[in-house]
């Protein structure tokens, strides 16, 4: 009998090991190992012709404190904050609307919200170039209506970058907020109304605090990609806007300074982990980040 139990336990463990082995091997080879290589490279030295010299140094991290790179970080934070704030402000009413309509309509609206994610990012960005150009759609319409005398400079500036970022990341902001609003107990709202609270007081005292995890998840899913997403700034910023993502991209491709690019990537990863940690400490659900 004891032997039979041991065999059963062994088979159960073997079965669990075989089931977990593929995902474990995948995670080690394609997640943990590349991250470990990136961290090690960030402490190495740049050699001639872009070669990596395996000599330990902290210069890659101290170099980030130089004024030229500090200005890039400052501009990245400004654009990311504006994009995140506007995306959340625009996305919250949309998420509330989707959460409060009929289930069938909600499903259709969610699919429509996801449609931009099924289109190539290059196609979307080129469409913004057509819209915002001095001879583009918006300026042409405004001039034909005699609302402006000269074309507006809507392209190749921070305004264009923020608009492009909002469009790209709006679905990522709406989905976690929609998840939080949908989970909200409607009985609490009714109780607030029964106690004499108006719509505004109910929103700020009941709805907003209870859906704050979804809002914070939206902030994470918008703020972090904004800093690292270089394609929007390249195409809509026209080289006038430099963000951390652009800096990392150029260190690995143009400057051939892989150790410095790795150090920037590590710092960005640490910021992401800290924001996720704060989110979980505030009671946020990690499932909302995958919504």
Backbone as JSON, one array per atom type, in Angstrom:
{
  "sequence": "XXXXXXXXXXXXXXXXXXXXXXXXXXXXXXXXXXXXXXXXXXXXXXXXXXXXXXXXXXXXXXXXXXXXXXXXXXXXXXXXXXXXXXXXXXXXXXXXXXXXXXXXXXXXXXXXXXXXXXXXXXXXXXXXXXXXXXXXXXXXXXXXXXXXXXXXXXXXXXXXXXXXXXXXXXXXXXXXXXXXXXXXXXXXXXXXXXXXXXXXXXXXXXXXXXXXXXXXXXXXXXXXXXXXXXXXXXXXXXXXXXXXXXXXXXXXXXXXXXXXXXXXXXXXXXXXXXXXXXXXXXXXXXXXXXX",
  "N": [[0.84, -1.21, 0.0], [1.93, 1.24, 0.85], [3.94, 1.45, -1.0], [2.47, 1.74, -3.27], [1.35, 4.25, -2.85], [3.64, 5.84, -2.89], [4.42, 5.46, -5.52], [2.27, 6.65, -6.8], [2.54, 9.29, -5.93], [5.03, 9.89, -7.04], [4.45, 9.65, -9.78], [2.59, 11.71, -10.01], [4.18, 13.95, -9.45], [6.04, 13.73, -11.52], [4.36, 14.05, -13.7], [3.5, 16.71, -13.26], [5.96, 17.98, -13.5], [6.62, 17.45, -16.2], [4.56, 18.83, -17.45], [5.06, 21.44, -16.7], [7.6, 21.87, -17.67], [7.97, 22.74, -20.48], [7.06, 25.52, -20.54], [8.68, 26.52, -18.55], [11.29, 26.15, -19.56], [11.05, 27.76, -21.83], [10.63, 30.28, -20.61], [13.05, 30.63, -19.24], [14.96, 30.6, -21.33], [14.13, 32.64, -23.11], [13.35, 34.84, -21.63], [14.42, 35.17, -18.87], [17.2, 34.61, -19.32], [17.95, 36.44, -21.48], [17.44, 38.89, -20.11], [19.26, 38.69, -17.99], [21.66, 38.72, -19.46], [21.49, 41.29, -20.48], [21.68, 42.84, -18.16], [24.27, 42.15, -17.27], [25.75, 43.11, -19.46], [25.34, 45.82, -19.17], [27.2, 46.63, -17.36], [29.56, 46.51, -18.64], [32.24, 47.59, -20.9], [32.46, 49.88, -23.63], [34.04, 49.01, -26.62], [36.45, 49.48, -29.34], [35.02, 50.17, -32.59], [32.45, 49.52, -31.83], [32.49, 47.2, -30.38], [31.96, 45.02, -27.54], [33.64, 45.23, -24.6], [34.61, 43.12, -22.11], [34.98, 44.32, -19.41], [34.62, 45.37, -16.19], [32.65, 48.18, -15.24], [31.23, 51.25, -13.97], [30.55, 53.39, -15.41], [28.6, 53.55, -17.38], [26.21, 53.93, -16.03], [26.68, 56.26, -14.57], [26.99, 58.03, -16.62], [24.47, 58.61, -17.47], [23.66, 60.67, -15.9], [24.58, 62.97, -17.06], [24.05, 66.3, -18.4], [22.96, 66.36, -21.06], [21.7, 63.91, -21.4], [20.02, 63.97, -19.22], [18.25, 65.93, -20.02], [16.92, 64.59, -22.07], [15.61, 62.62, -20.59], [13.97, 64.28, -19.06], [12.32, 65.45, -21.07], [11.11, 63.13, -21.97], [9.62, 62.36, -19.72], [7.85, 64.54, -19.52], [6.32, 64.35, -21.93], [5.32, 61.76, -21.57], [3.82, 62.05, -19.21], [1.84, 63.94, -19.97], [0.61, 62.51, -22.06], [-0.3, 60.22, -20.67], [-2.05, 61.35, -18.75], [-4.02, 62.61, -20.39], [-4.91, 60.41, -21.86], [-6.02, 58.75, -19.88], [-8.03, 60.47, -18.91], [-9.65, 60.72, -21.19], [-10.2, 58.07, -21.65], [-11.53, 57.0, -19.39], [-14.34, 57.9, -19.24], [-15.2, 56.6, -21.58], [-14.69, 53.91, -20.94], [-16.48, 53.65, -18.79], [-18.9, 54.02, -20.12], [-18.94, 51.79, -21.86], [-19.02, 49.77, -19.96], [-21.53, 50.07, -18.84], [-23.5, 49.62, -20.68], [-25.66, 47.35, -22.55], [-24.84, 43.83, -22.5], [-24.37, 42.64, -25.0], [-24.0, 44.85, -26.69], [-21.82, 45.92, -25.4], [-19.84, 44.03, -25.96], [-19.55, 44.39, -28.74], [-18.62, 47.05, -28.83], [-16.2, 46.75, -27.47], [-14.76, 45.17, -29.27], [-14.6, 46.98, -31.4], [-13.02, 48.87, -30.15], [-10.64, 47.5, -30.0], [-9.84, 47.32, -32.6], [-7.85, 49.17, -33.74], [-5.52, 47.94, -32.82], [-5.2, 45.81, -34.44], [-4.24, 46.72, -36.75], [-1.4, 47.65, -38.66], [1.14, 49.47, -36.99], [2.71, 51.28, -38.42], [1.08, 51.96, -40.59], [-0.95, 53.34, -39.28], [0.48, 55.51, -38.19], [1.44, 56.76, -40.52], [-0.99, 57.59, -41.52], [-1.61, 59.59, -39.71], [0.37, 61.41, -40.38], [-0.59, 62.21, -42.87], [-2.97, 63.41, -42.04], [-2.14, 65.5, -40.3], [-0.28, 67.06, -41.6], [1.03, 70.11, -43.14], [-0.19, 70.5, -45.56], [-2.15, 68.73, -45.28], [-5.15, 66.82, -44.43], [-6.61, 68.02, -42.23], [-5.68, 70.72, -42.08], [-6.35, 71.53, -44.69], [-9.17, 71.36, -44.68], [-9.79, 73.26, -42.67], [-8.78, 75.61, -43.84], [-10.32, 75.77, -46.15], [-12.75, 76.28, -45.01], [-12.29, 78.78, -44.2], [-11.39, 79.28, -41.64], [-8.84, 79.5, -40.8], [-5.92, 81.32, -41.92], [-3.35, 80.63, -42.6], [-1.58, 77.51, -42.84], [-1.65, 75.35, -39.98], [0.96, 74.43, -37.74], [1.0, 71.39, -37.14], [2.36, 69.05, -37.21], [5.39, 67.15, -36.61], [6.22, 67.91, -34.01], [5.89, 68.17, -30.39], [3.17, 68.11, -29.88], [2.05, 66.55, -31.99], [3.28, 64.14, -31.4], [2.17, 63.49, -28.88], [-0.56, 63.27, -29.58], [-0.44, 61.07, -31.35], [0.52, 59.11, -29.58], [-1.59, 58.96, -27.72], [-3.63, 57.9, -29.34], [-2.5, 55.4, -29.95], [-2.28, 54.12, -27.46], [-4.7, 54.25, -26.17], [-6.6, 52.01, -26.19], [-5.28, 50.24, -24.41], [-5.46, 51.61, -22.04], [-8.2, 51.86, -21.62], [-9.23, 49.24, -21.31], [-8.34, 48.01, -18.73], [-9.57, 49.86, -16.98], [-12.22, 49.57, -17.71], [-12.58, 46.93, -16.87], [-12.38, 47.24, -14.06], [-14.55, 48.97, -13.54], [-16.68, 47.42, -14.39], [-16.65, 45.4, -12.49], [-17.53, 46.72, -10.29], [-19.66, 47.03, -7.51], [-22.93, 47.62, -7.99], [-24.81, 48.07, -6.1], [-23.66, 49.6, -4.08], [-23.54, 52.12, -5.2], [-26.25, 52.68, -5.46], [-26.9, 52.68, -2.76], [-25.5, 54.93, -1.92], [-26.92, 56.93, -3.25], [-29.4, 56.61, -2.02], [-28.78, 57.54, 0.48], [-28.74, 60.21, 0.11], [-26.73, 61.38, -1.41], [-25.53, 63.18, -4.23], [-25.0, 62.77, -7.84], [-22.36, 63.69, -8.43], [-21.03, 63.69, -5.94], [-21.31, 60.99, -5.31], [-19.79, 59.87, -7.33], [-17.14, 60.8, -6.76], [-16.8, 59.94, -4.13], [-17.47, 57.25, -4.02], [-17.49, 55.72, -6.57], [-15.04, 56.49, -7.92], [-12.9, 55.95, -5.95], [-13.22, 53.14, -5.68], [-12.71, 52.19, -8.2], [-10.12, 52.87, -8.61], [-7.86, 51.06, -8.71], [-8.02, 50.07, -11.36], [-7.62, 52.44, -12.74], [-5.01, 53.07, -12.01], [-3.73, 50.89, -13.12], [-4.18, 51.47, -15.79], [-2.63, 53.76, -15.97], [-0.05, 52.66, -15.64], [0.08, 50.95, -17.89], [0.09, 52.81, -19.88], [1.94, 54.91, -19.32], [4.55, 53.7, -19.08], [5.03, 52.37, -21.67], [4.99, 54.71, -23.22], [7.39, 56.04, -22.66], [9.27, 54.28, -23.68], [8.56, 53.87, -26.33], [9.6, 54.36, -29.42], [8.92, 54.68, -32.1], [6.73, 56.37, -32.68], [7.67, 58.92, -31.95], [9.77, 59.19, -33.74], [8.47, 59.26, -36.26], [6.31, 61.1, -36.09], [7.37, 63.12, -34.57], [9.53, 63.95, -35.99], [12.26, 64.03, -35.46], [12.57, 66.13, -33.75], [11.7, 65.58, -31.24], [12.99, 63.8, -28.61], [13.11, 60.82, -26.88], [13.48, 58.46, -24.15], [13.23, 55.92, -25.24], [13.95, 56.36, -27.94], [16.6, 57.07, -27.52], [17.71, 54.71, -26.46], [17.32, 53.01, -28.66], [19.0, 54.24, -30.58], [21.47, 53.96, -29.38], [21.93, 51.25, -29.59], [21.92, 50.86, -32.35], [22.89, 53.08, -34.04], [24.95, 54.54, -32.58], [26.3, 52.36, -31.62], [26.85, 51.66, -29.02], [26.49, 49.45, -27.01], [26.69, 48.68, -24.21], [25.95, 51.08, -22.83], [23.38, 51.46, -23.86], [22.22, 49.15, -22.82], [22.34, 49.73, -20.09], [20.54, 51.88, -19.9], [18.23, 50.5, -20.62], [18.01, 48.71, -18.49], [17.52, 50.46, -16.35], [15.05, 51.47, -17.16], [13.55, 49.12, -17.0], [13.67, 48.66, -14.25], [12.19, 50.83, -13.3], [9.68, 50.12, -14.3], [9.19, 47.77, -12.82], [9.1, 48.85, -10.23], [6.83, 50.49, -10.39], [4.85, 48.57, -10.84], [5.08, 47.17, -8.46], [4.27, 49.13, -6.6], [1.68, 49.38, -7.47], [0.59, 46.84, -6.83], [0.87, 46.95, -4.06], [-0.98, 48.86, -3.45], [-3.25, 47.46, -3.62], [-3.97, 46.6, -6.12], [-5.0, 44.47, -8.83], [-3.13, 42.1, -10.52], [-4.13, 40.83, -12.72], [-5.61, 42.72, -14.05], [-3.71, 44.15, -15.41], [-3.21, 42.61, -17.53], [-5.5, 42.78, -18.92]],
  "CA": [[0.0, 0.0, 0.0], [2.83, 2.38, 0.92], [4.63, 1.51, -2.28], [1.51, 2.26, -4.23], [1.23, 5.7, -2.61], [4.87, 6.45, -3.37], [4.36, 5.46, -6.98], [1.27, 7.65, -7.19], [3.15, 10.61, -5.7], [6.09, 10.06, -8.04], [3.81, 9.89, -11.07], [1.99, 13.04, -9.98], [5.26, 14.93, -9.56], [6.59, 13.62, -12.87], [3.37, 14.66, -14.6], [3.57, 18.15, -13.06], [7.24, 18.43, -14.06], [6.54, 17.42, -17.66], [3.64, 19.87, -17.89], [5.66, 22.75, -16.46], [8.91, 21.96, -18.3], [8.05, 23.59, -21.68], [6.95, 26.94, -20.24], [9.84, 26.89, -17.75], [12.42, 26.26, -20.48], [10.78, 28.95, -22.65], [10.84, 31.49, -19.79], [14.48, 30.76, -18.94], [15.72, 30.88, -22.55], [13.72, 33.84, -23.84], [13.05, 35.96, -20.72], [15.42, 35.34, -17.81], [18.56, 34.65, -19.85], [18.22, 37.74, -22.13], [17.5, 39.96, -19.1], [20.54, 38.54, -17.29], [22.7, 39.18, -20.39], [21.37, 42.74, -20.57], [22.21, 43.41, -16.91], [25.73, 41.98, -17.3], [26.3, 44.0, -20.49], [25.26, 47.21, -18.73], [28.39, 46.92, -16.55], [30.73, 46.31, -19.48], [32.83, 48.78, -21.51], [32.41, 49.94, -25.09], [35.34, 48.92, -27.26], [36.53, 50.06, -30.69], [34.09, 49.66, -33.61], [31.21, 49.05, -31.22], [32.65, 45.91, -29.68], [31.75, 45.02, -26.09], [34.81, 44.77, -23.85], [34.13, 42.59, -20.83], [35.72, 44.94, -18.32], [33.6, 45.94, -15.31], [32.66, 49.63, -15.05], [29.95, 51.88, -13.6], [30.44, 54.62, -16.2], [27.35, 53.56, -18.15], [25.14, 54.46, -15.17], [26.99, 57.64, -14.21], [26.87, 58.84, -17.83], [23.06, 59.01, -17.59], [23.47, 61.91, -15.14], [25.04, 64.12, -17.83], [22.94, 67.2, -18.77], [22.33, 66.05, -22.35], [20.8, 62.77, -21.2], [19.01, 64.42, -18.27], [17.25, 66.66, -20.81], [16.13, 63.57, -22.76], [14.74, 62.02, -19.58], [12.97, 65.3, -18.72], [11.35, 65.53, -22.16], [10.36, 61.87, -21.97], [8.66, 62.41, -18.62], [6.82, 65.52, -19.85], [5.44, 63.77, -22.95], [4.64, 60.59, -21.0], [2.81, 62.51, -18.24], [0.74, 64.52, -20.74], [-0.08, 61.42, -22.77], [-0.99, 59.37, -19.69], [-3.17, 62.1, -18.16], [-5.08, 62.79, -21.39], [-5.44, 59.09, -22.21], [-6.9, 58.3, -18.79], [-9.2, 61.35, -18.88], [-10.5, 60.36, -22.32], [-10.56, 56.65, -21.6], [-12.42, 56.64, -18.28], [-15.76, 57.97, -19.65], [-15.46, 55.55, -22.57], [-14.76, 52.64, -20.21], [-17.73, 53.65, -18.03], [-20.0, 53.83, -21.08], [-18.93, 50.39, -22.32], [-19.38, 48.89, -18.83], [-22.91, 50.28, -18.41], [-24.47, 49.28, -21.74], [-26.01, 45.94, -22.58], [-23.72, 42.93, -22.69], [-24.12, 42.44, -26.43], [-23.43, 46.11, -27.19], [-20.5, 46.05, -24.79], [-18.92, 43.18, -26.72], [-19.3, 45.04, -30.04], [-17.79, 48.23, -28.58], [-14.86, 46.28, -27.11], [-14.12, 44.75, -30.52], [-14.27, 48.22, -32.13], [-11.91, 49.49, -29.44], [-9.44, 46.73, -30.27], [-9.53, 47.34, -34.04], [-6.55, 49.78, -34.06], [-4.42, 47.03, -32.48], [-5.08, 44.82, -35.52], [-3.69, 47.42, -37.91], [0.02, 47.95, -38.51], [1.44, 50.78, -36.41], [3.24, 52.16, -39.47], [-0.06, 52.47, -41.36], [-1.63, 54.33, -38.43], [1.32, 56.7, -38.08], [1.42, 57.44, -41.82], [-2.29, 58.26, -41.65], [-1.5, 60.83, -38.93], [1.17, 62.33, -41.19], [-1.51, 62.75, -43.88], [-3.95, 64.27, -41.36], [-1.58, 66.65, -39.59], [0.66, 67.79, -42.43], [0.59, 71.47, -43.48], [-1.09, 70.37, -46.72], [-2.95, 67.56, -45.0], [-6.62, 66.88, -44.37], [-7.13, 68.98, -41.24], [-5.38, 72.1, -42.53], [-7.11, 71.79, -45.91], [-10.56, 71.62, -44.29], [-9.85, 74.53, -41.93], [-8.55, 76.72, -44.77], [-11.49, 75.86, -47.04], [-13.83, 76.89, -44.22], [-11.82, 80.14, -43.88], [-11.18, 79.41, -40.2], [-7.44, 79.9, -40.64], [-5.36, 81.9, -43.14], [-2.15, 79.88, -42.89], [-1.62, 76.15, -42.26], [-1.15, 75.19, -38.63], [2.09, 73.49, -37.59], [0.5, 70.3, -36.31], [3.21, 67.87, -37.36], [6.8, 67.26, -36.24], [6.38, 68.59, -32.73], [5.41, 67.37, -29.26], [1.71, 67.95, -30.02], [1.81, 65.4, -32.86], [3.72, 62.94, -30.67], [1.16, 63.19, -27.85], [-1.77, 62.8, -30.26], [-0.16, 59.72, -31.82], [0.63, 58.24, -28.41], [-2.94, 58.76, -27.18], [-4.35, 56.97, -30.22], [-1.9, 54.07, -29.87], [-2.38, 53.5, -26.14], [-6.04, 54.38, -25.6], [-7.2, 50.72, -25.85], [-4.61, 49.67, -23.25], [-5.94, 52.33, -20.87], [-9.64, 51.65, -21.43], [-9.56, 47.87, -20.91], [-8.29, 47.79, -17.27], [-10.59, 50.68, -16.31], [-13.5, 48.89, -17.99], [-12.64, 45.76, -15.98], [-12.67, 47.7, -12.69], [-15.9, 49.54, -13.48], [-17.62, 46.31, -14.54], [-16.66, 44.65, -11.23], [-18.06, 47.58, -9.24], [-20.96, 46.64, -6.97], [-23.89, 48.69, -8.26], [-25.57, 48.31, -4.88], [-23.01, 50.67, -3.33], [-23.96, 53.38, -5.82], [-27.65, 52.88, -5.06], [-26.89, 53.04, -1.33], [-25.05, 56.32, -1.83], [-28.04, 57.77, -3.68], [-30.43, 56.53, -0.98], [-28.34, 58.35, 1.63], [-28.86, 61.61, -0.24], [-25.58, 61.9, -2.17], [-25.79, 63.44, -5.64], [-24.13, 62.05, -8.78], [-20.97, 64.12, -8.33], [-20.5, 63.18, -4.66], [-21.25, 59.53, -5.44], [-18.66, 59.52, -8.19], [-15.87, 61.05, -6.11], [-16.71, 59.25, -2.84], [-17.72, 55.8, -4.15], [-17.05, 55.13, -7.83], [-13.62, 56.74, -8.2], [-11.99, 55.17, -5.1], [-13.34, 51.7, -5.9], [-12.15, 51.86, -9.52], [-8.75, 53.39, -8.68], [-6.89, 50.07, -9.21], [-8.08, 50.06, -12.82], [-7.01, 53.69, -13.22], [-3.56, 52.95, -11.84], [-3.29, 49.93, -14.13], [-4.16, 52.22, -17.05], [-1.45, 54.63, -15.92], [1.13, 51.82, -15.89], [0.06, 50.45, -19.26], [0.27, 53.94, -20.79], [3.13, 55.69, -19.0], [5.78, 52.97, -19.38], [5.28, 52.29, -23.12], [5.25, 56.05, -23.78], [8.81, 56.36, -22.52], [10.09, 53.4, -24.49], [8.03, 53.71, -27.69], [10.37, 55.32, -30.23], [8.44, 54.8, -33.48], [5.85, 57.54, -32.79], [8.48, 60.14, -31.91], [10.55, 59.27, -34.98], [7.64, 59.56, -37.43], [5.49, 62.29, -35.87], [8.2, 64.16, -33.98], [10.44, 64.43, -37.01], [13.61, 64.26, -34.92], [12.57, 67.24, -32.78], [11.38, 65.01, -29.93], [13.86, 62.68, -28.25], [12.69, 60.18, -25.65], [14.4, 57.41, -23.7], [13.16, 54.83, -26.21], [14.79, 56.75, -29.08], [17.99, 57.04, -27.07], [18.12, 53.3, -26.39], [17.37, 52.5, -30.03], [20.16, 54.78, -31.27], [22.69, 53.41, -28.78], [22.13, 49.89, -30.09], [21.99, 50.82, -33.81], [23.74, 54.1, -34.65], [26.15, 54.79, -31.78], [26.94, 51.07, -31.37], [27.28, 51.63, -27.61], [25.57, 48.49, -26.41], [26.67, 48.74, -22.74], [25.15, 52.23, -22.38], [21.98, 51.14, -24.19], [21.78, 48.14, -21.85], [22.14, 50.41, -18.8], [19.28, 52.61, -20.03], [17.16, 49.5, -20.63], [17.88, 48.18, -17.12], [16.86, 51.49, -15.54], [13.64, 51.48, -17.57], [12.94, 47.9, -16.44], [13.53, 48.85, -12.79], [11.05, 51.74, -13.13], [8.48, 49.32, -14.54], [8.99, 46.88, -11.67], [8.7, 49.66, -9.08], [5.43, 50.92, -10.58], [4.0, 47.39, -10.64], [5.11, 46.88, -7.03], [3.39, 50.12, -5.96], [0.31, 49.03, -7.87], [0.14, 45.69, -6.04], [0.78, 47.37, -2.66], [-2.23, 49.64, -3.32], [-4.37, 46.54, -3.73], [-4.3, 46.35, -7.52], [-5.0, 43.09, -9.31], [-2.24, 41.95, -11.67], [-4.92, 40.39, -13.88], [-6.06, 43.91, -14.76], [-2.63, 44.58, -16.29], [-3.29, 41.76, -18.72], [-6.82, 42.92, -19.5]],
  "C": [[0.87, 1.25, 0.0], [3.55, 2.57, -0.4], [3.73, 2.11, -3.34], [1.35, 3.77, -4.09], [2.46, 6.43, -3.11], [4.88, 6.54, -4.89], [3.4, 6.52, -7.5], [1.83, 9.06, -7.06], [4.22, 10.91, -6.74], [5.5, 10.38, -9.41], [3.18, 11.28, -11.15], [3.05, 14.13, -10.15], [5.87, 14.92, -10.95], [5.66, 14.27, -13.89], [3.42, 16.18, -14.5], [4.85, 18.73, -13.67], [7.19, 18.49, -15.58], [5.62, 18.51, -18.21], [4.26, 21.26, -17.76], [6.97, 22.96, -17.23], [8.93, 22.86, -19.54], [8.02, 25.09, -21.38], [8.13, 27.42, -19.41], [11.06, 27.09, -18.64], [12.27, 27.51, -21.35], [11.09, 30.23, -21.88], [12.32, 31.72, -19.52], [15.25, 31.22, -20.18], [15.4, 32.25, -23.15], [13.33, 35.03, -22.96], [14.19, 36.17, -19.72], [16.84, 35.47, -18.36], [18.86, 35.96, -20.59], [18.3, 38.9, -21.14], [18.82, 39.91, -18.35], [21.7, 39.03, -18.17], [22.69, 40.7, -20.49], [21.96, 43.41, -19.33], [23.73, 43.31, -16.89], [26.36, 42.95, -18.28], [26.31, 45.45, -20.03], [26.46, 47.62, -17.87], [29.68, 46.72, -17.34], [31.17, 47.63, -20.11], [32.7, 48.71, -23.02], [33.83, 49.93, -25.65], [35.35, 49.58, -28.61], [35.56, 49.38, -31.64], [32.84, 49.04, -33.01], [31.3, 47.71, -30.53], [32.41, 46.09, -28.18], [32.98, 44.43, -25.42], [34.34, 44.35, -22.47], [35.05, 43.02, -19.69], [34.72, 45.72, -17.46], [33.79, 47.45, -15.14], [31.26, 50.11, -14.66], [29.69, 53.14, -14.43], [29.13, 54.7, -16.98], [26.2, 54.15, -17.34], [25.43, 55.9, -14.77], [26.83, 58.57, -15.41], [25.44, 59.35, -18.02], [22.81, 60.33, -16.89], [23.96, 63.14, -15.89], [23.86, 64.96, -18.29], [22.22, 66.82, -20.05], [21.35, 64.9, -22.21], [19.7, 63.11, -20.19], [17.9, 65.17, -18.99], [16.34, 65.69, -21.57], [15.13, 62.92, -21.79], [13.62, 62.99, -19.2], [11.89, 65.39, -19.8], [10.5, 64.27, -22.23], [9.27, 61.88, -20.92], [7.52, 63.37, -18.93], [5.82, 64.94, -20.85], [4.66, 62.61, -22.38], [3.55, 61.01, -20.02], [1.59, 63.09, -18.97], [-0.08, 63.43, -21.43], [-0.9, 60.57, -21.81], [-2.22, 60.08, -19.13], [-4.33, 62.23, -19.16], [-5.72, 61.45, -21.78], [-6.39, 58.58, -21.15], [-8.17, 59.14, -18.73], [-10.18, 61.04, -20.03], [-11.02, 58.93, -22.21], [-11.55, 56.28, -20.51], [-13.9, 56.76, -18.65], [-16.12, 56.89, -20.68], [-15.58, 54.19, -21.9], [-16.06, 52.53, -19.42], [-18.93, 53.42, -18.95], [-20.09, 52.38, -21.54], [-19.4, 49.46, -21.2], [-20.85, 48.99, -18.46], [-23.95, 50.06, -19.51], [-24.76, 47.79, -21.69], [-24.81, 45.09, -22.95], [-23.35, 42.77, -24.16], [-23.47, 43.69, -27.04], [-22.03, 46.31, -26.65], [-19.46, 45.24, -25.54], [-18.55, 43.8, -28.06], [-18.37, 46.24, -29.86], [-16.36, 47.85, -28.21], [-14.08, 45.85, -28.35], [-13.7, 45.98, -31.33], [-13.08, 48.94, -31.49], [-10.59, 48.8, -29.77], [-9.0, 46.8, -31.73], [-8.18, 48.01, -34.37], [-5.36, 48.87, -33.77], [-4.21, 45.98, -33.57], [-4.5, 45.43, -36.79], [-2.22, 47.73, -37.64], [0.23, 49.36, -37.96], [1.96, 51.76, -37.44], [2.11, 52.78, -40.28], [-0.77, 53.57, -40.58], [-0.83, 55.63, -38.37], [1.38, 57.47, -39.4], [0.09, 58.17, -42.04], [-2.3, 59.57, -40.85], [-0.66, 61.86, -39.65], [0.29, 63.0, -42.24], [-2.5, 63.73, -43.24], [-3.35, 65.58, -40.88], [-0.62, 67.49, -40.42], [0.12, 69.19, -42.77], [-0.33, 71.47, -44.69], [-2.01, 69.17, -46.54], [-4.43, 67.84, -44.85], [-7.13, 67.97, -43.45], [-6.9, 70.42, -41.68], [-6.17, 72.47, -43.78], [-8.57, 72.15, -45.59], [-10.69, 72.98, -43.6], [-9.66, 75.74, -42.85], [-9.71, 76.89, -45.74], [-12.69, 76.48, -46.33], [-13.48, 78.31, -43.79], [-11.69, 80.38, -42.38], [-9.74, 79.81, -39.89], [-6.93, 80.44, -41.98], [-4.09, 81.16, -43.59], [-2.23, 78.51, -42.24], [-1.03, 76.13, -40.86], [-0.01, 74.18, -38.61], [1.68, 72.39, -36.62], [1.4, 69.08, -36.29], [4.65, 68.19, -36.98], [7.01, 68.16, -35.03], [5.8, 67.71, -31.63], [3.9, 67.15, -29.32], [1.39, 66.72, -30.85], [2.19, 64.1, -32.15], [2.68, 62.52, -29.64], [-0.12, 62.65, -28.48], [-1.59, 61.36, -30.74], [-0.09, 58.72, -30.69], [-0.75, 57.93, -27.83], [-3.71, 57.74, -28.02], [-3.82, 55.54, -30.07], [-2.21, 53.36, -28.56], [-3.76, 53.61, -25.5], [-6.69, 53.02, -25.3], [-6.59, 50.09, -24.6], [-5.05, 50.35, -21.95], [-7.4, 52.01, -20.57], [-9.92, 50.27, -20.84], [-9.43, 47.62, -19.41], [-9.31, 48.62, -16.51], [-11.98, 50.09, -16.52], [-13.67, 47.68, -17.08], [-12.99, 46.16, -14.55], [-14.1, 48.22, -12.55], [-16.95, 48.43, -13.57], [-17.75, 45.51, -13.25], [-17.29, 45.44, -10.09], [-19.46, 47.14, -8.81], [-21.94, 47.81, -7.13], [-24.75, 49.02, -7.03], [-24.98, 49.43, -4.03], [-23.4, 52.04, -3.89], [-25.41, 53.71, -5.44], [-27.75, 53.29, -3.6], [-26.48, 54.49, -1.13], [-26.17, 57.28, -2.22], [-29.14, 57.78, -2.63], [-30.08, 57.38, 0.24], [-28.3, 59.85, 1.31], [-27.71, 62.2, -1.03], [-25.97, 62.08, -3.64], [-24.83, 62.67, -6.53], [-22.65, 62.41, -8.64], [-20.32, 63.57, -7.07], [-20.35, 61.67, -4.73], [-20.05, 59.11, -6.27], [-17.33, 59.66, -7.46], [-15.7, 60.28, -4.8], [-16.82, 57.73, -2.96], [-17.06, 55.23, -5.41], [-15.55, 55.28, -8.06], [-12.68, 55.96, -7.28], [-12.03, 53.67, -5.39], [-12.78, 51.27, -7.26], [-10.72, 52.37, -9.69], [-7.71, 52.34, -9.1], [-6.86, 50.0, -10.73], [-7.44, 51.3, -13.42], [-5.49, 53.61, -13.13], [-2.98, 51.95, -12.83], [-3.21, 50.61, -15.5], [-2.96, 53.14, -17.11], [-0.18, 53.84, -16.23], [1.21, 51.41, -17.35], [0.21, 51.56, -20.3], [1.61, 54.63, -20.57], [4.42, 54.99, -19.43], [6.03, 52.82, -20.88], [5.58, 53.63, -23.76], [6.73, 56.39, -23.74], [9.65, 55.54, -23.49], [9.68, 53.27, -25.94], [8.65, 54.76, -28.61], [9.78, 55.57, -31.62], [7.57, 56.05, -33.67], [6.68, 58.82, -32.83], [9.33, 60.29, -33.17], [9.71, 59.77, -36.15], [6.84, 60.85, -37.27], [6.26, 63.44, -35.25], [9.21, 64.73, -34.95], [11.84, 64.73, -36.51], [13.67, 65.4, -33.92], [12.3, 66.76, -31.36], [12.26, 63.79, -29.69], [13.4, 62.13, -26.9], [13.66, 59.05, -25.32], [14.41, 56.25, -24.69], [14.0, 55.11, -27.44], [16.27, 56.65, -28.74], [18.51, 55.61, -27.01], [18.29, 52.72, -27.79], [18.64, 52.97, -30.75], [21.48, 54.27, -30.68], [22.98, 52.01, -29.32], [22.35, 49.85, -31.61], [23.01, 51.8, -34.39], [25.06, 54.28, -33.88], [26.95, 53.52, -31.51], [27.53, 51.01, -29.96], [26.31, 50.74, -26.85], [25.56, 48.53, -24.88], [25.82, 49.9, -22.21], [23.67, 52.01, -22.69], [21.4, 50.11, -23.23], [21.5, 48.77, -20.49], [20.82, 51.19, -18.81], [18.1, 51.65, -19.97], [16.92, 48.93, -19.23], [17.16, 49.18, -16.23], [15.37, 51.56, -15.87], [12.9, 50.28, -17.0], [12.71, 48.03, -14.94], [12.35, 49.77, -12.49], [9.73, 50.99, -13.3], [8.17, 48.45, -13.33], [8.53, 47.66, -10.44], [7.24, 50.1, -9.19], [4.47, 49.75, -10.37], [3.94, 47.03, -9.16], [4.2, 47.84, -6.27], [1.93, 49.79, -6.25], [-0.23, 47.87, -7.04], [-0.01, 46.05, -4.57], [-0.5, 48.17, -2.4], [-3.46, 48.76, -3.48], [-4.8, 46.24, -5.16], [-4.2, 44.88, -7.87], [-4.15, 42.99, -10.55], [-2.98, 41.46, -12.91], [-5.39, 41.58, -14.7], [-4.99, 44.43, -15.72], [-2.61, 43.77, -17.58], [-4.62, 41.84, -19.41], [-6.74, 43.47, -20.89]]
}
